[in-house]
XYZ file of C-alpha atoms in Angstrom:
245
model
C -63.144 55.560 125.967
C -66.339 55.432 123.865
C -65.458 55.507 120.182
C -66.095 59.147 119.161
C -66.532 60.661 115.715
C -63.289 61.181 113.805
C -62.926 64.792 114.899
C -63.149 63.846 118.584
C -60.787 60.899 118.129
C -58.240 63.194 116.505
C -58.675 65.633 119.397
C -57.967 63.053 122.095
C -55.057 61.518 120.175
C -53.336 64.915 120.211
C -50.427 64.669 122.716
C -51.001 68.320 123.666
C -54.401 67.497 125.183
C -54.043 66.863 128.949
C -54.542 63.218 129.963
C -53.832 63.467 133.701
C -55.492 65.395 136.529
C -52.709 65.752 139.089
C -51.101 63.494 141.654
C -53.010 64.889 144.636
C -56.399 63.921 143.270
C -55.134 60.524 142.080
C -53.700 59.801 145.528
C -56.940 60.776 147.242
C -58.960 58.473 145.002
C -56.494 55.595 145.429
C -56.628 55.921 149.217
C -60.428 55.754 149.143
C -60.195 52.537 147.141
C -57.480 51.090 149.386
C -59.727 51.596 152.409
C -62.641 49.977 150.566
C -60.608 46.911 149.525
C -58.860 46.501 152.859
C -55.453 44.894 153.384
C -54.324 42.005 151.205
C -54.876 38.809 153.205
C -52.191 36.174 153.350
C -52.789 33.503 150.717
C -55.638 35.427 149.069
C -55.361 36.417 145.398
C -54.760 40.109 144.688
C -57.702 42.249 143.689
C -57.932 43.078 139.991
C -58.292 46.837 139.499
C -58.939 48.342 136.065
C -57.976 51.958 135.423
C -60.343 52.699 132.545
C -59.157 55.674 130.527
C -55.703 55.484 132.091
C -54.207 58.056 129.710
C -50.451 58.284 130.088
C -50.481 56.096 133.200
C -49.413 58.826 135.618
C -52.530 58.466 137.807
C -52.194 54.675 137.800
C -48.541 54.966 138.813
C -49.614 57.042 141.829
C -52.371 54.561 142.693
C -49.971 51.592 142.603
C -48.022 53.152 145.472
C -51.137 52.962 147.667
C -52.715 49.757 146.351
C -49.775 47.538 147.293
C -50.332 43.850 146.605
C -53.168 44.370 144.144
C -53.028 44.036 140.348
C -53.756 47.290 138.514
C -54.304 47.218 134.735
C -54.432 50.408 132.702
C -56.897 50.529 129.805
C -57.198 53.132 127.060
C -58.096 53.282 123.362
C -55.393 55.828 122.492
C -52.271 54.088 121.229
C -50.188 57.157 122.006
C -51.442 57.230 125.608
C -50.780 53.499 126.010
C -47.240 53.874 124.730
C -46.573 56.414 127.486
C -48.497 54.409 130.113
C -46.392 51.280 129.537
C -43.330 53.207 130.633
C -44.995 53.838 134.034
C -47.072 50.759 134.924
C -46.617 46.998 134.413
C -49.887 46.334 132.573
C -51.599 48.573 130.014
C -53.927 47.214 127.324
C -56.080 48.661 124.585
C -59.822 48.630 125.130
C -63.012 50.561 124.396
C -66.283 50.892 126.245
C -68.364 50.316 123.109
C -67.848 48.522 119.781
C -67.393 45.108 121.358
C -66.617 46.268 124.868
C -63.638 45.896 127.154
C -61.304 42.887 126.750
C -62.280 41.397 130.125
C -64.680 38.668 131.150
C -67.959 39.449 132.875
C -67.484 39.887 136.620
C -63.688 39.612 136.396
C -62.767 42.913 138.079
C -62.890 43.727 141.771
C -62.680 47.481 141.235
C -62.657 50.094 138.491
C -60.980 53.482 138.554
C -62.812 55.867 136.223
C -60.993 59.142 136.696
C -62.325 62.140 134.806
C -63.418 60.175 131.784
C -67.194 60.334 131.965
C -67.338 64.054 131.131
C -65.695 63.277 127.771
C -68.150 60.583 126.644
C -70.799 60.762 123.959
C -72.697 57.811 125.495
C -72.104 57.596 129.264
C -75.042 55.189 129.673
C -73.350 52.524 127.538
C -70.072 53.173 129.366
C -71.593 52.534 132.796
C -73.326 49.402 131.461
C -69.933 48.063 130.372
C -68.276 48.937 133.676
C -71.058 47.136 135.514
C -70.555 44.088 133.299
C -66.843 43.685 134.069
C -67.268 44.277 137.814
C -68.115 41.393 140.120
C -71.271 41.789 142.245
C -70.377 44.242 144.992
C -67.303 45.409 143.071
C -66.127 48.965 143.606
C -66.392 51.871 141.173
C -64.246 54.915 141.970
C -65.365 57.711 139.650
C -64.185 61.316 139.563
C -65.523 64.181 137.466
C -65.648 68.001 137.557
C -68.554 69.496 139.475
C -70.833 71.719 137.419
C -72.106 73.256 140.684
C -68.651 74.063 142.109
C -68.728 77.067 144.435
C -67.216 79.478 141.889
C -69.427 78.218 139.044
C -72.505 79.248 140.983
C -71.223 82.801 141.157
C -70.037 82.839 137.543
C -73.403 81.719 136.235
C -75.228 84.363 138.279
C -72.909 86.909 136.656
C -73.727 85.588 133.192
C -70.328 83.914 132.725
C -69.928 80.433 131.228
C -69.079 77.992 134.075
C -65.573 76.577 134.423
C -65.230 73.029 132.980
C -67.979 73.660 130.403
C -67.020 74.120 126.746
C -68.942 75.338 123.729
C -66.229 74.617 121.142
C -63.442 72.118 120.512
C -61.315 74.876 118.945
C -61.121 77.498 121.645
C -62.439 78.879 124.941
C -65.426 81.218 124.747
C -67.126 83.026 127.603
C -65.428 81.358 130.573
C -62.140 81.609 132.505
C -59.217 79.471 131.386
C -57.269 78.852 128.197
C -57.109 75.052 127.799
C -59.644 73.158 125.679
C -60.030 69.687 127.194
C -63.088 68.296 125.399
C -65.757 68.127 128.089
C -69.101 66.998 126.662
C -71.103 66.366 129.859
C -71.011 67.802 133.359
C -72.623 66.606 136.591
C -73.731 67.987 139.924
C -73.491 65.739 142.988
C -77.236 65.107 142.870
C -77.202 64.273 139.168
C -74.249 61.927 139.610
C -75.990 60.014 142.396
C -79.108 59.634 140.283
C -77.157 58.544 137.212
C -75.192 55.932 139.158
C -78.378 54.498 140.685
C -80.061 54.297 137.279
C -76.984 52.477 135.960
C -77.105 49.733 138.590
C -74.730 51.124 141.211
C -75.221 51.886 144.895
C -73.461 55.071 145.952
C -71.374 54.557 149.074
C -69.998 58.063 149.328
C -69.424 61.232 147.330
C -66.449 63.284 148.459
C -64.921 66.511 147.168
C -61.472 67.312 145.834
C -59.799 70.625 144.911
C -59.003 71.747 141.370
C -55.340 72.308 140.574
C -56.017 75.252 138.242
C -57.836 77.458 140.766
C -55.912 80.776 141.146
C -53.459 80.543 144.040
C -55.170 83.149 146.292
C -58.414 81.145 146.091
C -56.948 77.718 146.797
C -57.577 77.762 150.571
C -61.247 78.463 149.849
C -61.308 75.689 147.250
C -59.858 73.215 149.742
C -62.395 74.306 152.361
C -65.242 73.702 149.879
C -64.280 70.007 149.779
C -65.963 69.630 153.179
C -69.278 70.102 151.353
C -68.969 67.875 148.251
C -71.848 69.549 146.426
C -69.730 72.747 146.398
C -66.351 71.142 145.659
C -64.472 71.551 142.388
C -64.208 67.818 141.760
C -66.626 65.035 142.711
C -65.126 61.734 143.899
C -67.786 59.029 143.902
C -67.386 55.612 145.494
C -70.107 53.237 144.337
C -70.622 49.466 144.316
C -72.169 47.269 141.679
C -75.680 46.440 142.814
C -77.378 43.078 142.401
C -76.027 39.690 141.439
């Protein structure tokens, strides 16, 4: 979502680069938000939810099924992603987190979905500042990102192997399991994410764990079990609220 150098922009505009993280994780995040927002009250206006970095809209389409009665707007800077998103969700608009900011008024959003975007950003500080601007006081931020300290990464690093999710090149995989380059620039542990959110003006309500769809099948039961201890989980799901007035 932050405007990257030309080489990064070209990378993310490539249709071969994955733009969705799986329906299971999207559903889990949407259910957390649905519980936070509560039921739509009779006569009350729907909540405005922004899916920042919506990609092809597949995650937003899953979330709409859970967030019945609310207004969900997909936002992305990739024209190719938006073209695909508009086939899945009613509203999808172009926007960036820097260079003028998002096309929404200050305090106009009740909630923001920020699903596995932050690890791709050159300037996450500016991104969180912009998300805080568009959220109303007390508005919800639902953020997900890979966990640098996932249970298997701890073992890999002890063995001298590059951790999963980390990348040293935009052209290929070197020194770690996997074959897909996805453009991760920053990775967080649960403790680092809490600290970063607090420094950015957010109060963390909860950090939960989610499994990773690409874990080898024999290890998936262990990966699901690790979600009970979020600091060990593959994916971090953070629910935070905009602090202050």
